[in-house]
Amino acid sequence: MLNIAVFGSGAGSNFQSILTAVQQGGIPGARIALVVSNNSGAGILGIARASALPAIHLSQKQFPDEGSFALAIRAALDAHGVNFVVLAGYMKRVPPEIVAAYRGRMVNIHPALLPRHGGEGMYGIRVHEAVIRAGETVSGATVHYVDEEYDHGAVVLQRTVPVMPGDTPASLAARVLETEHALYPEALRKIALESAARLTQT
Ligand code: GRF
């Protein structure tokens, strides 16, 4: 069983696509156990609450230091039996203690074809500005495992998106976001099927 915690900071459109896939049985054996946001007004919390899912606001600002923030995250994950973490539009650094505790069980989605156009500071519209500035004709989205470095872990799944002549960063971002909404559920389905296969092998 994949007991998933989803972390997000914004509208929650990636979370919505994942939730719909879970509800439709597209990610076998998966359930959303918890939704966490660093932004108390984030759309992602509203989407979770509308589906009566546990949804909490947890921000580094509520804690004196990163260590106590990490303990609070860990306590929330443990309290909800979370065994897999999905970062979906989460704009904060995950404390290293949490990355270490969930090594191989935490993924993120990045709106470009990693390893190109990733790394610290490369998020949101900046990614698409860099892609256009580099004169790329193809961009895309990448789901990858999370490790201590930004946008660096093993790739789970990637999908390409054409960069059209005359694209602005905003028009490219919109096209990539649509692809993200298909890619993330597909990547989580792949992980769920692989983990089920591993369990039946044991
Ligand atoms: C977008 O910038 C997307 O590329 C990145 O997170 C943002 C989407 O946020 N993965 P949300 O899922 O709509 O909150």
Tab-separated table of C-alpha atoms and ligand atoms in Angstrom:
chain	number	residue	atom	x	y	z
A	1	MET	CA	0.000	0.000	0.000
A	2	LEU	CA	1.362	3.420	-0.918
A	3	ASN	CA	0.311	5.822	1.861
A	4	ILE	CA	1.146	9.076	0.119
A	5	ALA	CA	1.802	12.504	1.617
A	6	VAL	CA	1.660	15.328	-0.944
A	7	PHE	CA	3.568	18.576	-0.305
A	8	GLY	CA	2.613	21.690	-2.276
A	9	SER	CA	2.859	25.465	-2.067
A	10	GLY	CA	0.402	26.689	-4.670
A	11	ALA	CA	-2.735	26.035	-6.679
A	12	GLY	CA	-2.454	22.273	-6.344
A	13	SER	CA	-3.138	21.405	-9.987
A	14	ASN	CA	-0.577	18.594	-9.874
A	15	PHE	CA	-2.154	17.299	-6.683
A	16	GLN	CA	-5.602	17.430	-8.280
A	17	SER	CA	-4.410	15.245	-11.167
A	18	ILE	CA	-2.872	12.754	-8.725
A	19	LEU	CA	-5.989	12.697	-6.522
A	20	THR	CA	-8.220	12.064	-9.546
A	21	ALA	CA	-5.961	9.191	-10.658
A	22	VAL	CA	-6.070	7.662	-7.155
A	23	GLN	CA	-9.853	8.011	-6.995
A	24	GLN	CA	-10.181	6.334	-10.395
A	25	GLY	CA	-7.901	3.427	-9.371
A	26	GLY	CA	-5.171	4.519	-11.775
A	27	ILE	CA	-2.447	4.160	-9.113
A	28	PRO	CA	-2.987	0.643	-7.697
A	29	GLY	CA	-2.798	0.341	-3.915
A	30	ALA	CA	-2.286	4.066	-3.386
A	31	ARG	CA	-4.109	6.397	-1.060
A	32	ILE	CA	-3.565	10.055	-0.105
A	33	ALA	CA	-2.840	9.945	3.628
A	34	LEU	CA	-1.889	13.608	4.150
A	35	VAL	CA	-1.492	16.928	2.318
A	36	VAL	CA	1.001	19.503	3.608
A	37	SER	CA	1.555	23.097	2.531
A	38	ASN	CA	3.889	25.853	3.717
A	39	ASN	CA	1.240	28.365	2.588
A	40	SER	CA	-1.928	28.434	4.727
A	41	GLY	CA	-3.951	29.920	1.848
A	42	ALA	CA	-2.689	27.495	-0.815
A	43	GLY	CA	-5.220	26.012	-3.217
A	44	ILE	CA	-3.800	22.550	-2.568
A	45	LEU	CA	-5.130	22.641	1.026
A	46	GLY	CA	-8.586	23.612	-0.244
A	47	ILE	CA	-8.640	20.748	-2.731
A	48	ALA	CA	-7.629	18.274	-0.009
A	49	ARG	CA	-10.201	19.566	2.466
A	50	ALA	CA	-12.955	19.415	-0.174
A	51	SER	CA	-12.207	15.680	-0.384
A	52	ALA	CA	-12.115	15.360	3.449
A	53	LEU	CA	-8.405	14.487	3.367
A	54	PRO	CA	-6.060	15.427	6.263
A	55	ALA	CA	-4.528	18.757	5.225
A	56	ILE	CA	-2.108	20.742	7.364
A	57	HIS	CA	-0.185	23.999	7.174
A	58	LEU	CA	3.443	23.430	8.194
A	59	SER	CA	6.010	26.142	7.638
A	60	GLN	CA	9.583	26.696	8.747
A	61	LYS	CA	8.406	30.114	9.962
A	62	GLN	CA	6.404	28.445	12.753
A	63	PHE	CA	9.606	26.959	14.237
A	64	PRO	CA	12.748	28.374	15.837
A	65	ASP	CA	15.052	26.290	13.626
A	66	GLU	CA	15.091	23.754	10.801
A	67	GLY	CA	15.650	20.865	13.212
A	68	SER	CA	12.379	21.416	15.070
A	69	PHE	CA	10.602	21.991	11.758
A	70	ALA	CA	11.928	18.633	10.531
A	71	LEU	CA	10.739	16.930	13.728
A	72	ALA	CA	7.244	18.373	13.199
A	73	ILE	CA	7.169	17.135	9.589
A	74	ARG	CA	8.371	13.702	10.654
A	75	ALA	CA	5.751	13.526	13.429
A	76	ALA	CA	2.964	14.423	10.996
A	77	LEU	CA	4.153	11.834	8.463
A	78	ASP	CA	4.431	9.129	11.125
A	79	ALA	CA	1.030	10.016	12.626
A	80	HIS	CA	-0.587	9.408	9.230
A	81	GLY	CA	1.376	6.237	8.401
A	82	VAL	CA	3.007	7.887	5.383
A	83	ASN	CA	5.450	5.671	3.475
A	84	PHE	CA	5.831	7.737	0.307
A	85	VAL	CA	6.216	11.494	-0.220
A	86	VAL	CA	5.199	13.387	-3.373
A	87	LEU	CA	6.395	16.987	-3.888
A	88	ALA	CA	3.878	18.709	-6.177
A	89	GLY	CA	4.633	22.374	-6.720
A	90	TYR	CA	6.453	22.519	-3.364
A	91	MET	CA	8.717	25.570	-3.413
A	92	LYS	CA	10.661	24.998	-0.207
A	93	ARG	CA	13.756	22.880	0.545
A	94	VAL	CA	12.888	19.619	2.295
A	95	PRO	CA	14.954	19.298	5.510
A	96	PRO	CA	17.820	16.824	4.931
A	97	GLU	CA	16.615	14.639	7.816
A	98	ILE	CA	13.347	14.053	5.924
A	99	VAL	CA	15.123	13.461	2.596
A	100	ALA	CA	17.308	10.873	4.342
A	101	ALA	CA	14.343	9.193	6.081
A	102	TYR	CA	12.479	8.891	2.761
A	103	ARG	CA	15.390	8.081	0.441
A	104	GLY	CA	13.967	6.136	-2.506
A	105	ARG	CA	10.448	6.999	-1.307
A	106	MET	CA	10.214	10.710	-2.180
A	107	VAL	CA	9.667	12.137	-5.681
A	108	ASN	CA	9.344	15.596	-7.249
A	109	ILE	CA	8.208	16.962	-10.576
A	110	HIS	CA	10.314	19.505	-12.441
A	111	PRO	CA	9.006	21.427	-15.478
A	112	ALA	CA	11.975	20.690	-17.765
A	113	LEU	CA	13.970	17.756	-19.173
A	114	LEU	CA	16.461	17.152	-16.330
A	115	PRO	CA	19.373	17.279	-16.034
A	116	ARG	CA	18.991	20.365	-18.264
A	117	HIS	CA	17.537	23.533	-16.715
A	118	GLY	CA	17.398	22.263	-13.135
A	119	GLY	CA	19.150	23.020	-9.886
A	120	GLU	CA	18.977	25.632	-7.156
A	121	GLY	CA	16.880	28.654	-8.104
A	122	MET	CA	15.456	26.914	-11.190
A	123	TYR	CA	11.742	26.797	-10.452
A	124	GLY	CA	8.494	28.165	-11.848
A	125	ILE	CA	8.704	30.656	-14.718
A	126	ARG	CA	12.511	30.908	-14.436
A	127	VAL	CA	12.792	27.399	-15.867
A	128	HIS	CA	10.862	28.321	-19.009
A	129	GLU	CA	12.762	31.592	-19.396
A	130	ALA	CA	16.009	29.596	-19.356
A	131	VAL	CA	14.690	27.061	-21.883
A	132	ILE	CA	13.652	29.806	-24.305
A	133	ARG	CA	16.873	31.759	-23.739
A	134	ALA	CA	18.844	28.611	-24.554
A	135	GLY	CA	16.979	28.333	-27.867
A	136	GLU	CA	15.661	24.858	-27.082
A	137	THR	CA	13.118	23.431	-29.541
A	138	VAL	CA	12.035	20.734	-27.071
A	139	SER	CA	11.265	21.000	-23.373
A	140	GLY	CA	9.215	18.781	-21.096
A	141	ALA	CA	8.652	17.568	-17.550
A	142	THR	CA	10.536	15.163	-15.317
A	143	VAL	CA	9.490	13.104	-12.294
A	144	HIS	CA	12.573	12.185	-10.262
A	145	TYR	CA	13.541	10.799	-6.864
A	146	VAL	CA	14.585	13.453	-4.363
A	147	ASP	CA	18.057	13.504	-2.850
A	148	GLU	CA	20.062	16.174	-1.054
A	149	GLU	CA	20.716	18.183	-4.216
A	150	TYR	CA	18.018	20.141	-6.080
A	151	ASP	CA	16.509	18.320	-9.108
A	152	HIS	CA	19.277	15.698	-8.979
A	153	GLY	CA	17.909	12.236	-8.091
A	154	ALA	CA	17.236	9.305	-10.460
A	155	VAL	CA	14.606	9.986	-13.124
A	156	VAL	CA	11.344	8.012	-12.823
A	157	LEU	CA	9.700	9.252	-16.017
A	158	GLN	CA	10.069	12.120	-18.495
A	159	ARG	CA	7.838	13.461	-21.249
A	160	THR	CA	8.797	15.960	-23.962
A	161	VAL	CA	6.894	19.084	-24.944
A	162	PRO	CA	7.597	21.101	-28.123
A	163	VAL	CA	8.784	24.693	-27.775
A	164	MET	CA	6.798	26.580	-30.422
A	165	PRO	CA	8.115	29.564	-32.390
A	166	GLY	CA	6.955	32.708	-30.622
A	167	ASP	CA	6.496	30.926	-27.307
A	168	THR	CA	6.723	33.118	-24.246
A	169	PRO	CA	7.796	31.664	-20.892
A	170	ALA	CA	4.109	31.778	-19.888
A	171	SER	CA	2.825	29.957	-22.988
A	172	LEU	CA	5.516	27.306	-22.618
A	173	ALA	CA	4.780	26.965	-18.878
A	174	ALA	CA	1.106	26.328	-19.612
A	175	ARG	CA	1.925	23.632	-22.182
A	176	VAL	CA	4.418	21.953	-19.835
A	177	LEU	CA	1.966	22.100	-16.918
A	178	GLU	CA	-0.606	20.201	-18.983
A	179	THR	CA	1.995	17.507	-19.567
A	180	GLU	CA	2.828	17.429	-15.855
A	181	HIS	CA	-0.790	16.625	-15.098
A	182	ALA	CA	-0.566	13.493	-17.250
A	183	LEU	CA	3.015	12.585	-16.318
A	184	TYR	CA	2.765	12.585	-12.521
A	185	PRO	CA	-0.062	10.029	-12.259
A	186	GLU	CA	1.707	7.871	-14.862
A	187	ALA	CA	4.982	8.022	-12.905
A	188	LEU	CA	3.231	7.141	-9.633
A	189	ARG	CA	1.419	4.259	-11.365
A	190	LYS	CA	4.821	2.950	-12.537
A	191	ILE	CA	6.186	3.182	-8.970
A	192	ALA	CA	3.075	1.508	-7.497
A	193	LEU	CA	3.233	-1.379	-9.967
A	194	GLU	CA	6.982	-1.848	-9.380
A	195	SER	CA	6.540	-1.857	-5.592
A	196	ALA	CA	3.648	-4.339	-5.853
A	197	ALA	CA	5.795	-6.598	-8.057
A	198	ARG	CA	8.671	-6.353	-5.546
A	199	LEU	CA	6.340	-7.293	-2.684
A	200	THR	CA	4.968	-10.326	-4.531
A	201	GLN	CA	8.543	-11.437	-5.294
A	202	THR	CA	9.476	-11.498	-1.595
B	1	GRF	C1	4.313	24.639	-11.670
B	1	GRF	O1	5.298	25.640	-11.712
B	1	GRF	C2	4.895	23.339	-12.073
B	1	GRF	O2	5.769	23.455	-13.165
B	1	GRF	C3	5.644	22.936	-10.810
B	1	GRF	O3	4.823	23.406	-9.751
B	1	GRF	C4	3.907	24.362	-10.266
B	1	GRF	C5	2.533	23.749	-10.279
B	1	GRF	O4	2.018	23.961	-9.077
B	1	GRF	N1	5.825	21.534	-10.749
B	1	GRF	P1	0.586	23.329	-8.707
B	1	GRF	O5	0.718	21.849	-8.820
B	1	GRF	O6	-0.414	23.875	-9.690
B	1	GRF	O7	0.387	23.819	-7.308
